[in-house]
Amino acid sequence: MKILFLNGPNLNLLGQREPEVYGRTTLADIEAKVRERAARFNAEIDFRQSNLEGELVGWIQQAKGTFDVIVINAAAYTHTSIALRDAIAGVGVPTIEIHLSNVHAREEFRHKSLIAPVCCGQITGFGQKSYILALEASVYVNETKNTR
Ligand code: CA2
């Protein structure tokens, strides 16, 4: 199976700023852990980050026919982007929303996710483990896709 991991704005700064909120692990560290674990599941990973909403929309649109599952940490766009929501709803590839922090325990503006209603599920608050949990959830979603 092929899984597309998408990361939104400012996640390229992980490990360099605000370690009290997001930890000291870099996005490259997380990617390495995801790749290591994916090998056990025989899953192929593509791992990308962009600060641009349109680029993320383009990657979601192009996922059709290439990827079995999308995992997305849309970062701040989670709370603002109708464009990402429409792209996820339109592409027909099962999508899992993830966050490092527990968005429901933070500021009220982070409690609302515009993409949650068009995703299969949400994993939030487990730090870098959210990515590993999403990998496992992707395997489950792919295995059960015909019964969902
Ligand atoms: O907890 C998450 O994964 C978030 O998606 C992270 C976003 C935030 O807007 C969401 O509400 C929750 C922020 C990503 C910015 O990451 C930074 C990392 C280091 C320094 C500054 C920002």
mmCIF file with all atom_site columns, C-alpha atoms and ligand atoms in Angstrom:
data_model
loop_
_atom_site.group_PDB
_atom_site.id
_atom_site.type_symbol
_atom_site.label_atom_id
_atom_site.label_alt_id
_atom_site.label_comp_id
_atom_site.label_asym_id
_atom_site.label_entity_id
_atom_site.label_seq_id
_atom_site.pdbx_PDB_ins_code
_atom_site.Cartn_x
_atom_site.Cartn_y
_atom_site.Cartn_z
_atom_site.occupancy
_atom_site.B_iso_or_equiv
_atom_site.pdbx_formal_charge
_atom_site.auth_seq_id
_atom_site.auth_comp_id
_atom_site.auth_asym_id
_atom_site.auth_atom_id
_atom_site.pdbx_PDB_model_num
ATOM   1   C CA  . MET A 1 1   ? 0.000   0.000  0.000  1.00 0.00 ? 1   MET A CA  1
ATOM   2   C CA  . LYS A 1 2   ? 1.043   3.611  -0.574 1.00 0.00 ? 2   LYS A CA  1
ATOM   3   C CA  . ILE A 1 3   ? 0.485   6.360  1.984  1.00 0.00 ? 3   ILE A CA  1
ATOM   4   C CA  . LEU A 1 4   ? 0.879   10.080 1.355  1.00 0.00 ? 4   LEU A CA  1
ATOM   5   C CA  . PHE A 1 5   ? 1.860   12.069 4.470  1.00 0.00 ? 5   PHE A CA  1
ATOM   6   C CA  . LEU A 1 6   ? 1.162   15.799 4.083  1.00 0.00 ? 6   LEU A CA  1
ATOM   7   C CA  . ASN A 1 7   ? 2.354   18.479 6.487  1.00 0.00 ? 7   ASN A CA  1
ATOM   8   C CA  . GLY A 1 8   ? 1.140   22.057 6.466  1.00 0.00 ? 8   GLY A CA  1
ATOM   9   C CA  . PRO A 1 9   ? 2.551   25.477 7.283  1.00 0.00 ? 9   PRO A CA  1
ATOM   10  C CA  . ASN A 1 10  ? 5.371   25.989 9.782  1.00 0.00 ? 10  ASN A CA  1
ATOM   11  C CA  . LEU A 1 11  ? 5.837   22.296 10.488 1.00 0.00 ? 11  LEU A CA  1
ATOM   12  C CA  . ASN A 1 12  ? 9.266   22.696 8.839  1.00 0.00 ? 12  ASN A CA  1
ATOM   13  C CA  . LEU A 1 13  ? 10.179  24.593 12.048 1.00 0.00 ? 13  LEU A CA  1
ATOM   14  C CA  . LEU A 1 14  ? 9.561   21.597 14.299 1.00 0.00 ? 14  LEU A CA  1
ATOM   15  C CA  . GLY A 1 15  ? 12.354  21.016 16.779 1.00 0.00 ? 15  GLY A CA  1
ATOM   16  C CA  . GLN A 1 16  ? 13.731  24.522 16.264 1.00 0.00 ? 16  GLN A CA  1
ATOM   17  C CA  . ARG A 1 17  ? 11.087  26.732 17.934 1.00 0.00 ? 17  ARG A CA  1
ATOM   18  C CA  . GLU A 1 18  ? 8.428   26.326 20.675 1.00 0.00 ? 18  GLU A CA  1
ATOM   19  C CA  . PRO A 1 19  ? 9.820   23.015 22.016 1.00 0.00 ? 19  PRO A CA  1
ATOM   20  C CA  . GLU A 1 20  ? 7.507   23.327 25.050 1.00 0.00 ? 20  GLU A CA  1
ATOM   21  C CA  . VAL A 1 21  ? 4.498   22.883 22.734 1.00 0.00 ? 21  VAL A CA  1
ATOM   22  C CA  . TYR A 1 22  ? 5.807   20.740 19.879 1.00 0.00 ? 22  TYR A CA  1
ATOM   23  C CA  . GLY A 1 23  ? 8.869   18.981 21.357 1.00 0.00 ? 23  GLY A CA  1
ATOM   24  C CA  . ARG A 1 24  ? 12.458  18.807 20.111 1.00 0.00 ? 24  ARG A CA  1
ATOM   25  C CA  . THR A 1 25  ? 11.914  16.318 17.338 1.00 0.00 ? 25  THR A CA  1
ATOM   26  C CA  . THR A 1 26  ? 12.306  17.630 13.787 1.00 0.00 ? 26  THR A CA  1
ATOM   27  C CA  . LEU A 1 27  ? 10.013  16.756 10.890 1.00 0.00 ? 27  LEU A CA  1
ATOM   28  C CA  . ALA A 1 28  ? 12.919  14.823 9.343  1.00 0.00 ? 28  ALA A CA  1
ATOM   29  C CA  . ASP A 1 29  ? 13.176  12.752 12.577 1.00 0.00 ? 29  ASP A CA  1
ATOM   30  C CA  . ILE A 1 30  ? 9.443   12.007 12.377 1.00 0.00 ? 30  ILE A CA  1
ATOM   31  C CA  . GLU A 1 31  ? 9.733   11.034 8.715  1.00 0.00 ? 31  GLU A CA  1
ATOM   32  C CA  . ALA A 1 32  ? 12.571  8.621  9.555  1.00 0.00 ? 32  ALA A CA  1
ATOM   33  C CA  . LYS A 1 33  ? 10.478  6.973  12.308 1.00 0.00 ? 33  LYS A CA  1
ATOM   34  C CA  . VAL A 1 34  ? 7.462   6.674  10.000 1.00 0.00 ? 34  VAL A CA  1
ATOM   35  C CA  . ARG A 1 35  ? 9.610   5.084  7.267  1.00 0.00 ? 35  ARG A CA  1
ATOM   36  C CA  . GLU A 1 36  ? 11.139  2.612  9.734  1.00 0.00 ? 36  GLU A CA  1
ATOM   37  C CA  . ARG A 1 37  ? 7.697   1.528  10.972 1.00 0.00 ? 37  ARG A CA  1
ATOM   38  C CA  . ALA A 1 38  ? 6.191   1.502  7.463  1.00 0.00 ? 38  ALA A CA  1
ATOM   39  C CA  . ALA A 1 39  ? 8.709   -1.120 6.360  1.00 0.00 ? 39  ALA A CA  1
ATOM   40  C CA  . ARG A 1 40  ? 7.146   -3.550 8.870  1.00 0.00 ? 40  ARG A CA  1
ATOM   41  C CA  . PHE A 1 41  ? 3.769   -3.082 7.195  1.00 0.00 ? 41  PHE A CA  1
ATOM   42  C CA  . ASN A 1 42  ? 5.235   -3.254 3.704  1.00 0.00 ? 42  ASN A CA  1
ATOM   43  C CA  . ALA A 1 43  ? 3.864   0.230  3.154  1.00 0.00 ? 43  ALA A CA  1
ATOM   44  C CA  . GLU A 1 44  ? 5.408   2.769  0.792  1.00 0.00 ? 44  GLU A CA  1
ATOM   45  C CA  . ILE A 1 45  ? 5.599   6.315  2.128  1.00 0.00 ? 45  ILE A CA  1
ATOM   46  C CA  . ASP A 1 46  ? 5.707   9.717  0.508  1.00 0.00 ? 46  ASP A CA  1
ATOM   47  C CA  . PHE A 1 47  ? 6.312   12.455 3.084  1.00 0.00 ? 47  PHE A CA  1
ATOM   48  C CA  . ARG A 1 48  ? 5.890   16.137 2.132  1.00 0.00 ? 48  ARG A CA  1
ATOM   49  C CA  . GLN A 1 49  ? 5.616   19.572 3.741  1.00 0.00 ? 49  GLN A CA  1
ATOM   50  C CA  . SER A 1 50  ? 4.424   22.874 2.319  1.00 0.00 ? 50  SER A CA  1
ATOM   51  C CA  . ASN A 1 51  ? 3.689   26.322 3.658  1.00 0.00 ? 51  ASN A CA  1
ATOM   52  C CA  . LEU A 1 52  ? 1.370   26.931 0.683  1.00 0.00 ? 52  LEU A CA  1
ATOM   53  C CA  . GLU A 1 53  ? -2.319  26.046 0.757  1.00 0.00 ? 53  GLU A CA  1
ATOM   54  C CA  . GLY A 1 54  ? -2.508  25.679 -3.044 1.00 0.00 ? 54  GLY A CA  1
ATOM   55  C CA  . GLU A 1 55  ? 0.411   23.266 -3.120 1.00 0.00 ? 55  GLU A CA  1
ATOM   56  C CA  . LEU A 1 56  ? -1.276  21.063 -0.508 1.00 0.00 ? 56  LEU A CA  1
ATOM   57  C CA  . VAL A 1 57  ? -4.521  21.185 -2.551 1.00 0.00 ? 57  VAL A CA  1
ATOM   58  C CA  . GLY A 1 58  ? -2.574  20.130 -5.655 1.00 0.00 ? 58  GLY A CA  1
ATOM   59  C CA  . TRP A 1 59  ? -0.946  17.194 -3.868 1.00 0.00 ? 59  TRP A CA  1
ATOM   60  C CA  . ILE A 1 60  ? -4.338  16.017 -2.556 1.00 0.00 ? 60  ILE A CA  1
ATOM   61  C CA  . GLN A 1 61  ? -5.859  16.192 -6.050 1.00 0.00 ? 61  GLN A CA  1
ATOM   62  C CA  . GLN A 1 62  ? -2.936  14.242 -7.538 1.00 0.00 ? 62  GLN A CA  1
ATOM   63  C CA  . ALA A 1 63  ? -3.206  11.469 -4.906 1.00 0.00 ? 63  ALA A CA  1
ATOM   64  C CA  . LYS A 1 64  ? -6.080  9.772  -6.762 1.00 0.00 ? 64  LYS A CA  1
ATOM   65  C CA  . GLY A 1 65  ? -4.921  6.545  -8.366 1.00 0.00 ? 65  GLY A CA  1
ATOM   66  C CA  . THR A 1 66  ? -1.462  6.696  -6.762 1.00 0.00 ? 66  THR A CA  1
ATOM   67  C CA  . PHE A 1 67  ? -2.062  6.584  -3.012 1.00 0.00 ? 67  PHE A CA  1
ATOM   68  C CA  . ASP A 1 68  ? -4.356  4.356  -0.941 1.00 0.00 ? 68  ASP A CA  1
ATOM   69  C CA  . VAL A 1 69  ? -4.539  6.686  2.065  1.00 0.00 ? 69  VAL A CA  1
ATOM   70  C CA  . ILE A 1 70  ? -3.639  10.311 2.828  1.00 0.00 ? 70  ILE A CA  1
ATOM   71  C CA  . VAL A 1 71  ? -2.481  11.317 6.318  1.00 0.00 ? 71  VAL A CA  1
ATOM   72  C CA  . ILE A 1 72  ? -2.583  15.070 6.823  1.00 0.00 ? 72  ILE A CA  1
ATOM   73  C CA  . ASN A 1 73  ? -1.354  17.409 9.521  1.00 0.00 ? 73  ASN A CA  1
ATOM   74  C CA  . ALA A 1 74  ? -2.817  20.541 7.946  1.00 0.00 ? 74  ALA A CA  1
ATOM   75  C CA  . ALA A 1 75  ? -1.438  22.678 10.825 1.00 0.00 ? 75  ALA A CA  1
ATOM   76  C CA  . ALA A 1 76  ? -3.148  26.098 10.932 1.00 0.00 ? 76  ALA A CA  1
ATOM   77  C CA  . TYR A 1 77  ? -5.043  25.353 7.682  1.00 0.00 ? 77  TYR A CA  1
ATOM   78  C CA  . THR A 1 78  ? -6.989  22.754 9.690  1.00 0.00 ? 78  THR A CA  1
ATOM   79  C CA  . HIS A 1 79  ? -8.927  25.617 11.226 1.00 0.00 ? 79  HIS A CA  1
ATOM   80  C CA  . THR A 1 80  ? -9.301  27.863 8.177  1.00 0.00 ? 80  THR A CA  1
ATOM   81  C CA  . SER A 1 81  ? -9.190  26.040 4.865  1.00 0.00 ? 81  SER A CA  1
ATOM   82  C CA  . ILE A 1 82  ? -12.362 25.295 2.945  1.00 0.00 ? 82  ILE A CA  1
ATOM   83  C CA  . ALA A 1 83  ? -10.056 24.650 -0.042 1.00 0.00 ? 83  ALA A CA  1
ATOM   84  C CA  . LEU A 1 84  ? -8.358  21.725 1.724  1.00 0.00 ? 84  LEU A CA  1
ATOM   85  C CA  . ARG A 1 85  ? -11.706 20.390 2.886  1.00 0.00 ? 85  ARG A CA  1
ATOM   86  C CA  . ASP A 1 86  ? -13.121 20.515 -0.660 1.00 0.00 ? 86  ASP A CA  1
ATOM   87  C CA  . ALA A 1 87  ? -9.983  18.844 -2.052 1.00 0.00 ? 87  ALA A CA  1
ATOM   88  C CA  . ILE A 1 88  ? -10.209 15.990 0.493  1.00 0.00 ? 88  ILE A CA  1
ATOM   89  C CA  . ALA A 1 89  ? -13.949 15.586 -0.106 1.00 0.00 ? 89  ALA A CA  1
ATOM   90  C CA  . GLY A 1 90  ? -13.432 15.541 -3.882 1.00 0.00 ? 90  GLY A CA  1
ATOM   91  C CA  . VAL A 1 91  ? -10.453 13.240 -4.255 1.00 0.00 ? 91  VAL A CA  1
ATOM   92  C CA  . GLY A 1 92  ? -12.052 10.046 -2.974 1.00 0.00 ? 92  GLY A CA  1
ATOM   93  C CA  . VAL A 1 93  ? -8.895  8.855  -1.178 1.00 0.00 ? 93  VAL A CA  1
ATOM   94  C CA  . PRO A 1 94  ? -9.487  8.007  2.505  1.00 0.00 ? 94  PRO A CA  1
ATOM   95  C CA  . THR A 1 95  ? -7.837  10.698 4.611  1.00 0.00 ? 95  THR A CA  1
ATOM   96  C CA  . ILE A 1 96  ? -6.773  10.733 8.266  1.00 0.00 ? 96  ILE A CA  1
ATOM   97  C CA  . GLU A 1 97  ? -6.344  14.028 10.144 1.00 0.00 ? 97  GLU A CA  1
ATOM   98  C CA  . ILE A 1 98  ? -3.507  14.218 12.645 1.00 0.00 ? 98  ILE A CA  1
ATOM   99  C CA  . HIS A 1 99  ? -1.996  16.677 15.106 1.00 0.00 ? 99  HIS A CA  1
ATOM   100 C CA  . LEU A 1 100 ? 0.995   16.625 17.407 1.00 0.00 ? 100 LEU A CA  1
ATOM   101 C CA  . SER A 1 101 ? -0.714  18.609 20.153 1.00 0.00 ? 101 SER A CA  1
ATOM   102 C CA  . ASN A 1 102 ? -4.178  18.016 21.571 1.00 0.00 ? 102 ASN A CA  1
ATOM   103 C CA  . VAL A 1 103 ? -5.998  20.756 19.666 1.00 0.00 ? 103 VAL A CA  1
ATOM   104 C CA  . HIS A 1 104 ? -9.064  20.372 21.935 1.00 0.00 ? 104 HIS A CA  1
ATOM   105 C CA  . ALA A 1 105 ? -7.009  21.277 25.009 1.00 0.00 ? 105 ALA A CA  1
ATOM   106 C CA  . ARG A 1 106 ? -5.658  24.458 23.408 1.00 0.00 ? 106 ARG A CA  1
ATOM   107 C CA  . GLU A 1 107 ? -7.131  27.818 22.328 1.00 0.00 ? 107 GLU A CA  1
ATOM   108 C CA  . GLU A 1 108 ? -10.765 27.728 21.278 1.00 0.00 ? 108 GLU A CA  1
ATOM   109 C CA  . PHE A 1 109 ? -9.957  28.593 17.652 1.00 0.00 ? 109 PHE A CA  1
ATOM   110 C CA  . ARG A 1 110 ? -8.091  25.270 17.412 1.00 0.00 ? 110 ARG A CA  1
ATOM   111 C CA  . HIS A 1 111 ? -11.135 23.259 18.541 1.00 0.00 ? 111 HIS A CA  1
ATOM   112 C CA  . LYS A 1 112 ? -12.801 23.605 15.151 1.00 0.00 ? 112 LYS A CA  1
ATOM   113 C CA  . SER A 1 113 ? -11.432 21.538 12.286 1.00 0.00 ? 113 SER A CA  1
ATOM   114 C CA  . LEU A 1 114 ? -12.875 22.294 8.847  1.00 0.00 ? 114 LEU A CA  1
ATOM   115 C CA  . ILE A 1 115 ? -11.395 19.078 7.479  1.00 0.00 ? 115 ILE A CA  1
ATOM   116 C CA  . ALA A 1 116 ? -12.579 16.668 10.223 1.00 0.00 ? 116 ALA A CA  1
ATOM   117 C CA  . PRO A 1 117 ? -16.032 16.027 8.653  1.00 0.00 ? 117 PRO A CA  1
ATOM   118 C CA  . VAL A 1 118 ? -14.452 14.801 5.398  1.00 0.00 ? 118 VAL A CA  1
ATOM   119 C CA  . CYS A 1 119 ? -11.762 12.666 7.076  1.00 0.00 ? 119 CYS A CA  1
ATOM   120 C CA  . CYS A 1 120 ? -12.136 9.054  8.295  1.00 0.00 ? 120 CYS A CA  1
ATOM   121 C CA  . GLY A 1 121 ? -10.911 10.037 11.735 1.00 0.00 ? 121 GLY A CA  1
ATOM   122 C CA  . GLN A 1 122 ? -8.687  12.299 13.785 1.00 0.00 ? 122 GLN A CA  1
ATOM   123 C CA  . ILE A 1 123 ? -5.590  11.534 15.892 1.00 0.00 ? 123 ILE A CA  1
ATOM   124 C CA  . THR A 1 124 ? -4.560  14.433 18.095 1.00 0.00 ? 124 THR A CA  1
ATOM   125 C CA  . GLY A 1 125 ? -2.300  14.962 21.086 1.00 0.00 ? 125 GLY A CA  1
ATOM   126 C CA  . PHE A 1 126 ? 0.261   12.174 20.964 1.00 0.00 ? 126 PHE A CA  1
ATOM   127 C CA  . GLY A 1 127 ? 3.258   14.176 19.777 1.00 0.00 ? 127 GLY A CA  1
ATOM   128 C CA  . GLN A 1 128 ? 5.331   12.413 17.136 1.00 0.00 ? 128 GLN A CA  1
ATOM   129 C CA  . LYS A 1 129 ? 3.478   9.174  18.012 1.00 0.00 ? 129 LYS A CA  1
ATOM   130 C CA  . SER A 1 130 ? 0.425   10.662 16.279 1.00 0.00 ? 130 SER A CA  1
ATOM   131 C CA  . TYR A 1 131 ? 2.237   9.914  12.989 1.00 0.00 ? 131 TYR A CA  1
ATOM   132 C CA  . ILE A 1 132 ? 2.890   6.267  13.941 1.00 0.00 ? 132 ILE A CA  1
ATOM   133 C CA  . LEU A 1 133 ? -0.696  5.831  15.122 1.00 0.00 ? 133 LEU A CA  1
ATOM   134 C CA  . ALA A 1 134 ? -1.839  7.311  11.804 1.00 0.00 ? 134 ALA A CA  1
ATOM   135 C CA  . LEU A 1 135 ? 0.313   4.804  9.940  1.00 0.00 ? 135 LEU A CA  1
ATOM   136 C CA  . GLU A 1 136 ? -1.397  1.972  11.817 1.00 0.00 ? 136 GLU A CA  1
ATOM   137 C CA  . ALA A 1 137 ? -4.804  3.566  11.218 1.00 0.00 ? 137 ALA A CA  1
ATOM   138 C CA  . SER A 1 138 ? -3.960  3.797  7.491  1.00 0.00 ? 138 SER A CA  1
ATOM   139 C CA  . VAL A 1 139 ? -3.304  0.053  7.333  1.00 0.00 ? 139 VAL A CA  1
ATOM   140 C CA  . TYR A 1 140 ? -6.641  -0.558 9.061  1.00 0.00 ? 140 TYR A CA  1
ATOM   141 C CA  . VAL A 1 141 ? -8.511  1.842  6.758  1.00 0.00 ? 141 VAL A CA  1
ATOM   142 C CA  . ASN A 1 142 ? -6.962  0.233  3.672  1.00 0.00 ? 142 ASN A CA  1
ATOM   143 C CA  . GLU A 1 143 ? -7.740  -3.304 4.831  1.00 0.00 ? 143 GLU A CA  1
ATOM   144 C CA  . THR A 1 144 ? -11.365 -2.437 5.572  1.00 0.00 ? 144 THR A CA  1
ATOM   145 C CA  . LYS A 1 145 ? -11.999 -0.077 2.641  1.00 0.00 ? 145 LYS A CA  1
ATOM   146 C CA  . ASN A 1 146 ? -14.527 -2.344 0.962  1.00 0.00 ? 146 ASN A CA  1
ATOM   147 C CA  . THR A 1 147 ? -16.543 -2.767 4.152  1.00 0.00 ? 147 THR A CA  1
ATOM   148 C CA  . ARG A 1 148 ? -16.644 0.894  5.173  1.00 0.00 ? 148 ARG A CA  1
HETATM 149 O O1  . CA2 B 2 .   ? -0.573  20.120 16.886 1.00 0.00 ? 1   CA2 B O1  1
HETATM 150 C C1  . CA2 B 2 .   ? -0.449  20.170 15.666 1.00 0.00 ? 1   CA2 B C1  1
HETATM 151 O O2  . CA2 B 2 .   ? 0.087   19.286 15.008 1.00 0.00 ? 1   CA2 B O2  1
HETATM 152 C C2  . CA2 B 2 .   ? -0.947  21.411 14.912 1.00 0.00 ? 1   CA2 B C2  1
HETATM 153 O O3  . CA2 B 2 .   ? -1.433  20.986 13.651 1.00 0.00 ? 1   CA2 B O3  1
HETATM 154 C C3  . CA2 B 2 .   ? 0.259   22.316 14.750 1.00 0.00 ? 1   CA2 B C3  1
HETATM 155 C C4  . CA2 B 2 .   ? -0.084  23.639 14.086 1.00 0.00 ? 1   CA2 B C4  1
HETATM 156 C C5  . CA2 B 2 .   ? -1.267  24.307 14.796 1.00 0.00 ? 1   CA2 B C5  1
HETATM 157 O O4  . CA2 B 2 .   ? -1.642  25.477 14.079 1.00 0.00 ? 1   CA2 B O4  1
HETATM 158 C C6  . CA2 B 2 .   ? -2.467  23.388 14.909 1.00 0.00 ? 1   CA2 B C6  1
HETATM 159 O O5  . CA2 B 2 .   ? -3.483  24.046 15.614 1.00 0.00 ? 1   CA2 B O5  1
HETATM 160 C C7  . CA2 B 2 .   ? -2.093  22.119 15.648 1.00 0.00 ? 1   CA2 B C7  1
HETATM 161 C C8  . CA2 B 2 .   ? 1.103   24.589 14.134 1.00 0.00 ? 1   CA2 B C8  1
HETATM 162 C C9  . CA2 B 2 .   ? 2.313   24.059 13.438 1.00 0.00 ? 1   CA2 B C9  1
HETATM 163 C C10 . CA2 B 2 .   ? 3.425   25.035 13.642 1.00 0.00 ? 1   CA2 B C10 1
HETATM 164 O O6  . CA2 B 2 .   ? 4.540   24.317 14.080 1.00 0.00 ? 1   CA2 B O6  1
HETATM 165 C C11 . CA2 B 2 .   ? 5.542   25.012 14.656 1.00 0.00 ? 1   CA2 B C11 1
HETATM 166 C C12 . CA2 B 2 .   ? 6.616   24.272 15.086 1.00 0.00 ? 1   CA2 B C12 1
HETATM 167 C C13 . CA2 B 2 .   ? 7.659   24.917 15.688 1.00 0.00 ? 1   CA2 B C13 1
HETATM 168 C C14 . CA2 B 2 .   ? 7.647   26.279 15.838 1.00 0.00 ? 1   CA2 B C14 1
HETATM 169 C C15 . CA2 B 2 .   ? 6.583   27.025 15.409 1.00 0.00 ? 1   CA2 B C15 1
HETATM 170 C C16 . CA2 B 2 .   ? 5.519   26.380 14.802 1.00 0.00 ? 1   CA2 B C16 1
#
